[in-house]
Short mmCIF file of C-alpha atoms and ligand atoms in Angstrom, two decimals:
data_model
loop_
_atom_site.label_atom_id
_atom_site.label_comp_id
_atom_site.label_asym_id
_atom_site.label_seq_id
_atom_site.Cartn_x
_atom_site.Cartn_y
_atom_site.Cartn_z
CA MET A 161 -2.42 -30.77 -6.73
CA SER A 162 -2.07 -29.34 -3.05
CA ARG A 163 0.81 -27.13 -1.74
CA VAL A 164 1.92 -28.10 1.59
CA PHE A 165 3.06 -25.79 4.27
CA ASN A 166 6.35 -25.19 4.22
CA PHE A 167 8.74 -23.84 7.65
CA SER A 168 11.85 -24.87 5.14
CA ALA A 169 14.76 -22.45 6.01
CA GLY A 170 16.13 -21.78 2.67
CA PRO A 171 15.71 -21.67 -0.14
CA ALA A 172 12.06 -21.22 1.44
CA ALA A 173 8.77 -20.40 0.70
CA LEU A 174 7.58 -18.14 -1.90
CA PRO A 175 4.41 -16.44 -2.16
CA THR A 176 2.04 -18.73 -4.20
CA GLU A 177 0.77 -15.65 -6.23
CA VAL A 178 4.28 -14.99 -7.32
CA LEU A 179 4.83 -18.50 -8.44
CA GLU A 180 1.18 -19.16 -10.05
CA GLN A 181 2.13 -15.59 -12.33
CA ALA A 182 5.57 -16.96 -12.93
CA GLN A 183 3.58 -19.93 -14.79
CA ARG A 184 1.15 -18.33 -16.33
CA GLU A 185 4.37 -15.87 -18.35
CA LEU A 186 7.02 -18.75 -18.10
CA LEU A 187 6.08 -19.34 -21.71
CA ASP A 188 5.25 -15.82 -23.26
CA TRP A 189 6.87 -12.93 -21.28
CA ASN A 190 5.59 -9.27 -22.15
CA ASP A 191 3.88 -10.35 -25.38
CA LEU A 192 8.14 -11.70 -26.51
CA GLY A 193 7.05 -14.84 -27.25
CA THR A 194 9.50 -16.59 -25.02
CA SER A 195 10.01 -16.57 -21.42
CA VAL A 196 12.37 -14.35 -19.64
CA MET A 197 15.04 -16.77 -19.08
CA GLU A 198 15.78 -16.48 -22.92
CA ILE A 199 16.35 -13.31 -23.75
CA SER A 200 19.45 -10.87 -23.47
CA HIS A 201 19.86 -9.37 -20.35
CA ARG A 202 21.33 -6.30 -22.30
CA SER A 203 17.75 -6.27 -23.90
CA LYS A 204 15.65 -3.19 -23.34
CA PRO A 205 12.26 -6.12 -21.87
CA PHE A 206 15.16 -7.07 -19.09
CA VAL A 207 16.76 -3.62 -18.43
CA ASP A 208 13.95 -2.69 -18.11
CA LEU A 209 12.57 -4.94 -15.12
CA ALA A 210 15.79 -4.42 -13.67
CA ALA A 211 14.95 -1.16 -13.16
CA GLN A 212 11.64 -1.55 -11.86
CA ALA A 213 12.69 -4.16 -9.42
CA GLU A 214 15.04 -1.54 -8.24
CA GLN A 215 12.76 0.91 -7.91
CA ASP A 216 10.22 -1.36 -5.92
CA LEU A 217 12.56 -2.19 -3.64
CA ARG A 218 13.37 1.36 -2.74
CA ASP A 219 10.09 1.88 -2.59
CA LEU A 220 9.09 -0.69 0.06
CA MET A 221 12.86 0.02 2.34
CA GLY A 222 12.92 3.95 1.65
CA ILE A 223 16.28 3.10 0.36
CA PRO A 224 17.92 6.88 0.19
CA GLU A 225 19.14 8.20 -3.01
CA ASN A 226 22.81 7.75 -1.72
CA TYR A 227 22.65 4.32 -1.11
CA LYS A 228 23.37 1.82 -4.76
CA VAL A 229 21.62 -1.56 -5.04
CA LEU A 230 23.56 -4.29 -6.10
CA PHE A 231 21.72 -7.75 -7.73
CA LEU A 232 25.15 -9.87 -7.08
CA GLN A 233 25.76 -13.73 -7.13
CA GLY A 234 27.97 -15.75 -5.05
CA GLY A 235 25.28 -15.90 -2.05
CA ALA A 236 25.60 -14.60 1.46
CA THR A 237 28.64 -16.30 1.76
CA HIS A 238 30.56 -14.44 -0.85
CA GLN A 239 29.82 -11.61 0.68
CA PHE A 240 32.09 -12.60 3.88
CA THR A 241 35.18 -12.31 1.63
CA MET A 242 33.85 -9.34 -0.77
CA ILE A 243 32.88 -7.00 1.53
CA PRO A 244 36.36 -7.50 3.65
CA GLN A 245 38.53 -7.13 0.22
CA ASN A 246 36.54 -3.94 -0.64
CA LEU A 247 36.48 -2.22 2.87
CA THR A 248 40.16 -3.04 4.05
CA LYS A 249 43.36 -1.92 2.44
CA ASN A 250 45.37 -5.24 3.63
CA SER A 251 44.87 -8.20 6.14
CA SER A 252 46.55 -6.71 8.99
CA GLN A 253 43.06 -3.80 9.17
CA VAL A 254 41.29 -4.78 11.87
CA VAL A 255 37.33 -4.91 11.26
CA ASP A 256 34.76 -5.38 14.47
CA PHE A 257 31.99 -8.46 14.85
CA ILE A 258 29.51 -9.10 16.83
CA GLU A 259 28.80 -12.99 17.38
CA THR A 260 25.45 -14.26 17.76
CA GLY A 261 25.47 -17.58 16.30
CA HIS A 262 26.10 -19.30 13.77
CA TRP A 263 25.88 -16.83 10.66
CA SER A 264 28.22 -14.39 12.72
CA GLU A 265 30.71 -17.63 13.63
CA LYS A 266 30.91 -18.37 9.74
CA ALA A 267 31.69 -14.79 8.61
CA ILE A 268 33.98 -14.29 11.00
CA LYS A 269 35.74 -17.37 10.40
CA VAL A 270 35.61 -16.52 5.94
CA THR A 271 36.56 -11.97 7.25
CA LYS A 272 39.81 -14.31 9.22
CA LYS A 273 41.23 -14.59 5.62
CA SER A 274 41.10 -11.06 4.40
CA ALA A 275 41.23 -8.85 8.13
CA GLN A 276 42.13 -8.84 11.56
CA VAL A 277 38.48 -9.66 12.97
CA HIS A 278 38.37 -8.54 16.35
CA ILE A 279 35.17 -10.05 17.87
CA ALA A 280 33.70 -6.86 20.11
CA ALA A 281 31.08 -8.77 21.45
CA SER A 282 29.99 -12.36 22.13
CA SER A 283 26.97 -14.34 23.32
CA ARG A 284 28.65 -18.04 22.58
CA ASP A 285 28.47 -18.33 26.64
CA SER A 286 24.74 -18.68 26.23
CA GLY A 287 24.84 -21.20 24.21
CA PHE A 288 23.89 -17.91 21.96
CA THR A 289 20.22 -17.35 23.05
CA THR A 290 20.60 -13.64 23.85
CA VAL A 291 22.23 -10.33 22.08
CA PRO A 292 25.00 -9.01 24.19
CA ARG A 293 23.95 -5.47 25.75
CA PRO A 294 25.70 -2.45 23.53
CA ASP A 295 27.26 -0.88 26.73
CA THR A 296 29.43 -3.85 27.23
CA TRP A 297 30.98 -4.18 23.73
CA ASN A 298 34.51 -3.57 23.67
CA LEU A 299 34.97 -2.14 19.90
CA SER A 300 38.46 -1.45 18.49
CA ASP A 301 39.28 2.36 18.08
CA ASN A 302 40.48 1.72 14.29
CA ALA A 303 38.07 -0.79 13.08
CA ALA A 304 37.19 -0.41 9.23
CA TYR A 305 33.62 -1.17 9.79
CA LEU A 306 31.41 -3.52 12.55
CA HIS A 307 29.83 -6.36 11.16
CA TYR A 308 26.57 -7.96 13.02
CA THR A 309 23.90 -10.27 11.93
CA PRO A 310 20.87 -8.74 12.75
CA ASN A 311 18.53 -12.61 12.37
CA GLU A 312 20.44 -15.64 13.28
CA THR A 313 18.93 -18.28 10.95
CA ILE A 314 19.77 -20.95 12.70
CA HIS A 315 19.93 -20.02 16.61
CA GLY A 316 16.37 -17.60 15.71
CA VAL A 317 17.75 -14.78 17.70
CA GLU A 318 17.10 -11.41 16.40
CA PHE A 319 18.51 -7.88 17.19
CA ASP A 320 15.78 -5.71 18.39
CA PHE A 321 18.19 -2.24 17.75
CA ILE A 322 20.50 -1.27 15.39
CA PRO A 323 23.96 -0.89 16.54
CA GLU A 324 24.87 3.10 17.13
CA VAL A 325 28.76 3.41 16.26
CA ASP A 326 31.29 5.41 14.36
CA VAL A 327 32.13 3.14 11.72
CA PRO A 328 30.01 1.77 8.94
CA ILE A 329 27.59 -0.95 10.07
CA ILE A 330 27.40 -4.19 8.02
CA ALA A 331 24.47 -6.13 8.35
CA ASP A 332 23.71 -9.86 7.18
CA MET A 333 20.23 -9.20 6.55
CA SER A 334 20.11 -12.91 4.56
CA SER A 335 16.91 -14.26 7.09
CA ASN A 336 15.32 -10.94 7.93
CA ILE A 337 14.96 -8.42 4.96
CA LEU A 338 11.96 -7.17 3.94
CA SER A 339 10.10 -8.74 7.28
CA ARG A 340 9.56 -5.00 8.50
CA PRO A 341 10.63 -1.57 7.93
CA MET A 342 14.17 -0.56 8.75
CA ASP A 343 15.85 2.36 8.61
CA VAL A 344 18.63 1.81 5.65
CA SER A 345 19.84 5.12 6.64
CA GLN A 346 21.58 3.34 9.52
CA PHE A 347 24.08 1.20 7.95
CA GLY A 348 26.99 1.38 5.56
CA ILE A 349 26.15 -2.28 3.59
CA ILE A 350 23.02 -4.19 4.01
CA TYR A 351 23.62 -7.65 2.05
CA ALA A 352 20.92 -10.67 2.11
CA GLY A 353 21.01 -14.14 0.00
CA ALA A 354 17.62 -13.68 -1.78
CA GLN A 355 16.58 -17.39 -0.93
CA LYS A 356 14.83 -16.81 2.65
CA ASN A 357 12.83 -13.51 1.65
CA ILE A 358 13.47 -12.04 -1.46
CA GLY A 359 13.07 -15.31 -4.01
CA PRO A 360 14.85 -18.18 -5.53
CA SER A 361 18.47 -18.90 -4.58
CA GLY A 362 21.29 -17.74 -7.05
CA LEU A 363 20.84 -13.89 -6.16
CA THR A 364 22.34 -11.77 -3.93
CA LEU A 365 21.17 -8.33 -2.71
CA VAL A 366 23.86 -5.52 -1.44
CA ILE A 367 22.33 -2.23 -0.67
CA ILE A 368 25.44 -0.09 -0.62
CA ARG A 369 26.50 3.34 0.89
CA GLU A 370 28.60 5.19 -2.33
CA ASP A 371 31.44 6.45 -0.16
CA LEU A 372 32.08 2.89 0.28
CA LEU A 373 32.19 2.06 -3.38
CA GLU A 374 35.58 2.52 -4.27
CA PRO A 375 37.84 -0.69 -3.47
CA GLN A 376 40.87 -0.34 -0.89
CA ARG A 377 42.68 -3.26 -2.47
CA ASP A 378 43.91 -3.84 -6.17
CA ILE A 379 41.13 -6.38 -6.77
CA ALA A 380 39.61 -7.94 -9.96
CA PRO A 381 36.51 -5.80 -11.30
CA LEU A 382 33.84 -8.84 -10.51
CA MET A 383 34.81 -8.42 -7.13
CA THR A 384 34.45 -4.68 -7.02
CA PHE A 385 31.08 -3.32 -5.71
CA LYS A 386 32.24 -0.17 -7.61
CA ALA A 387 32.36 -1.72 -11.18
CA GLN A 388 28.82 -3.91 -10.94
CA ALA A 389 27.37 -0.47 -9.47
CA GLU A 390 28.83 1.63 -12.69
CA LYS A 391 27.54 -1.49 -14.86
CA ASP A 392 24.07 -1.69 -13.37
CA SER A 393 25.36 -5.20 -11.79
CA MET A 394 25.82 -6.36 -15.41
CA LEU A 395 29.39 -7.15 -15.58
CA ASN A 396 28.22 -10.21 -16.52
CA THR A 397 25.29 -12.33 -17.18
CA PRO A 398 23.36 -12.13 -14.36
CA PRO A 399 21.26 -14.56 -12.90
CA THR A 400 18.14 -13.50 -14.87
CA PHE A 401 15.04 -15.47 -13.65
CA ALA A 402 15.95 -15.25 -9.69
CA TRP A 403 15.64 -11.64 -11.11
CA TYR A 404 12.08 -11.84 -12.25
CA LEU A 405 11.25 -13.50 -9.64
CA SER A 406 12.07 -11.28 -6.81
CA ALA A 407 10.88 -8.21 -8.87
CA LEU A 408 7.40 -10.42 -8.72
CA VAL A 409 8.16 -10.77 -5.27
CA PHE A 410 8.55 -7.22 -4.48
CA LYS A 411 5.49 -6.26 -6.28
CA TRP A 412 3.60 -8.60 -4.20
CA LEU A 413 5.00 -7.53 -0.89
CA LYS A 414 3.15 -3.52 -2.00
CA ALA A 415 0.21 -5.16 -3.04
CA GLN A 416 0.43 -6.57 0.77
CA GLY A 417 0.93 -3.03 1.84
CA GLY A 418 4.61 -2.97 2.23
CA LEU A 419 6.70 -3.54 4.91
CA ALA A 420 4.62 -2.17 7.85
CA ALA A 421 2.12 -4.26 6.54
CA MET A 422 4.78 -7.56 7.03
CA GLU A 423 5.95 -6.02 10.16
CA SER A 424 2.30 -6.34 12.19
CA LEU A 425 1.97 -9.89 10.35
CA ASN A 426 5.08 -11.03 11.50
CA GLU A 427 4.90 -10.01 14.66
CA ARG A 428 0.86 -11.49 15.37
CA LYS A 429 2.57 -14.78 13.58
CA ALA A 430 5.72 -15.09 15.97
CA GLN A 431 4.04 -14.06 19.00
CA LYS A 432 1.59 -16.89 19.17
CA LEU A 433 3.84 -19.39 17.94
CA TYR A 434 5.99 -18.38 21.03
CA ASP A 435 2.79 -17.95 23.55
CA TYR A 436 1.99 -21.16 22.79
CA ILE A 437 5.12 -22.73 22.89
CA ASP A 438 5.85 -21.02 26.78
CA THR A 439 2.40 -22.01 27.60
CA GLU A 440 2.00 -25.62 26.61
CA GLY A 441 5.54 -26.43 28.99
CA PHE A 442 6.22 -30.05 26.28
CA TYR A 443 8.27 -27.74 23.91
CA SER A 444 10.61 -24.89 24.57
CA ASN A 445 12.25 -22.16 23.25
CA LYS A 446 15.38 -20.78 25.16
CA VAL A 447 16.07 -17.37 23.34
CA GLU A 448 15.68 -14.09 25.55
CA ALA A 449 11.96 -12.94 25.08
CA PRO A 450 12.89 -9.36 22.95
CA PHE A 451 15.63 -11.34 20.66
CA ARG A 452 12.82 -13.95 19.98
CA SER A 453 13.54 -13.97 16.10
CA TRP A 454 10.20 -12.98 14.16
CA MET A 455 11.88 -15.52 11.18
CA ASN A 456 13.24 -18.55 12.33
CA VAL A 457 11.40 -20.29 15.70
CA PRO A 458 13.75 -23.31 17.05
CA PHE A 459 12.17 -25.69 19.73
CA PHE A 460 13.07 -28.59 21.60
CA ILE A 461 10.96 -31.37 22.99
CA ALA A 462 12.50 -32.84 26.23
CA ASP A 463 13.26 -36.01 24.91
CA ASP A 464 14.83 -36.10 22.06
CA ALA A 465 13.81 -39.25 20.52
CA LEU A 466 10.44 -37.27 19.59
CA HIS A 467 11.99 -34.66 17.25
CA ALA A 468 12.06 -37.33 14.38
CA VAL A 469 8.19 -38.33 15.46
CA PHE A 470 7.10 -34.70 15.39
CA VAL A 471 9.04 -34.46 11.60
CA LYS A 472 7.65 -37.61 10.41
CA GLU A 473 4.28 -36.92 11.08
CA ALA A 474 3.90 -33.10 11.06
CA GLU A 475 5.36 -33.97 7.32
CA GLN A 476 2.13 -36.46 7.38
CA ALA A 477 0.15 -33.82 8.15
CA GLY A 478 1.03 -31.43 5.41
CA LEU A 479 3.77 -29.36 7.11
CA GLN A 480 6.80 -29.64 5.99
CA ALA A 481 11.01 -29.05 7.07
CA LEU A 482 10.51 -28.47 10.39
CA LYS A 483 13.32 -30.41 11.49
CA GLY A 484 16.03 -28.15 13.28
CA HIS A 485 19.47 -26.99 11.36
CA ARG A 486 21.81 -30.28 12.53
CA ALA A 487 24.23 -27.77 14.18
CA LEU A 488 21.69 -27.58 16.70
CA GLY A 489 18.92 -30.47 16.61
CA GLY A 490 15.31 -30.10 17.39
CA LEU A 491 12.76 -28.42 15.76
CA ARG A 492 12.68 -25.06 13.37
CA ALA A 493 9.42 -22.95 12.25
CA SER A 494 10.97 -20.92 9.90
CA ILE A 495 8.25 -18.56 8.90
CA TYR A 496 9.03 -15.62 6.27
CA ASN A 497 6.80 -13.32 4.71
CA ALA A 498 5.69 -15.46 1.80
CA VAL A 499 4.72 -18.09 5.06
CA PRO A 500 0.72 -17.43 5.56
CA GLU A 501 -0.57 -16.87 9.19
CA ALA A 502 -2.85 -20.08 8.23
CA ALA A 503 0.43 -22.02 8.08
CA VAL A 504 1.15 -20.95 11.69
CA ASP A 505 -2.17 -21.68 12.97
CA ALA A 506 -1.68 -24.85 11.26
CA LEU A 507 1.41 -25.75 13.28
CA ILE A 508 -0.33 -24.71 16.74
CA GLU A 509 -2.74 -27.04 16.19
CA PHE A 510 -0.93 -30.14 15.02
CA MET A 511 1.75 -29.15 18.09
CA LYS A 512 -1.78 -29.56 20.60
CA GLU A 513 -2.57 -32.78 18.85
CA PHE A 514 1.06 -34.17 19.26
CA VAL A 515 1.15 -33.52 22.82
CA LYS A 516 -2.11 -35.16 23.05
CA ARG A 517 -0.08 -38.27 21.68
CA HIS A 518 2.95 -37.94 23.00
CA GLY A 519 2.66 -36.01 25.80
C1 PLP B 277 21.64 -18.81 4.96
C2 PLP B 277 22.41 -17.69 5.35
C3 PLP B 277 23.61 -17.58 5.10
C4 PLP B 277 24.25 -17.83 4.02
O1 PLP B 277 23.57 -17.74 2.39
P1 PLP B 277 24.58 -18.15 1.05
O2 PLP B 277 23.36 -17.48 0.27
O3 PLP B 277 23.69 -19.74 1.09
O4 PLP B 277 25.80 -18.01 1.32
C5 PLP B 277 24.39 -16.22 5.37
N1 PLP B 277 23.83 -15.46 6.94
C6 PLP B 277 22.68 -15.48 7.02
C7 PLP B 277 22.39 -14.97 7.63
C8 PLP B 277 21.41 -16.82 6.44
O5 PLP B 277 20.73 -16.97 7.10
#
């Protein structure tokens, strides 16, 4: 059996070592004679696993004491509702957004059901190929928070700075969490669906500053950060297997040297791919250089008909999931933590061969 190089945007590649460990432990986890999926989430072995997962994540990200770490469900999309419903008093309160691509558009659309959205800055006019400069942002004076998307998974646009504003910063870090060190103390809430750079789908990570826990509206406990925090994210049955696999990924990241090591690896992987795209001339990526994502690299061929040929031939060469998102077309290589440098090297080699055949 051979594993392909997997460039999927999400659910995405997981470290092979992690999958092998899960395979070894599948029938008999922790000498219990059962899998981790078949025990109570309230049993000591699982509660210990959850505590260890949180500690490992705190170590990796340097999460300060005054932040809670929640392991929730519903995906990042659910946070588009949960955050405004917890942080605003009613639907006439204003929240500020920076719009930089598909996922901020989605977050804006959903947030409008719960609050007044003010788009303080947008890069729409550029076709979402840049990040608006902070000195052009038109912030409201009474916003409950500022929401932004540090990495736009579809447009391949990544902030190279953390915004500095007077209100809590809410970041949808679904596709670049754990890709490099980040100063958590600058954020009010960081959230991420697990299936890009953490673990399997079904789990949603929320890192929230304690002063934001209190719900501003009368909503059901399951929908509040406070009740989830008080019950250690076990108000109801959590996705235990996804939690377990994510815990293995955290251990794997520590063994790789932590986020500083991931940062240099990820920078190197992305840089060589962009360098090749820029020098060849056959492929293009229009994102402004400082904002090119290290995680998601969209690229295009001038002759649109060649995109499908590229995807098909790449698959035959063991390079999987390079089709661009339907919203943007073209091609996209997602090169998350679990995608090895050898995969990027193989992709570049394939791209060179493709130019020889079709250029
Ligand atoms: C994938 C993604 C989402 C949606 O995640 P779900 O877990 O499917 O809800 C939201 N935001 C960003 C930046 C993403 O990459």
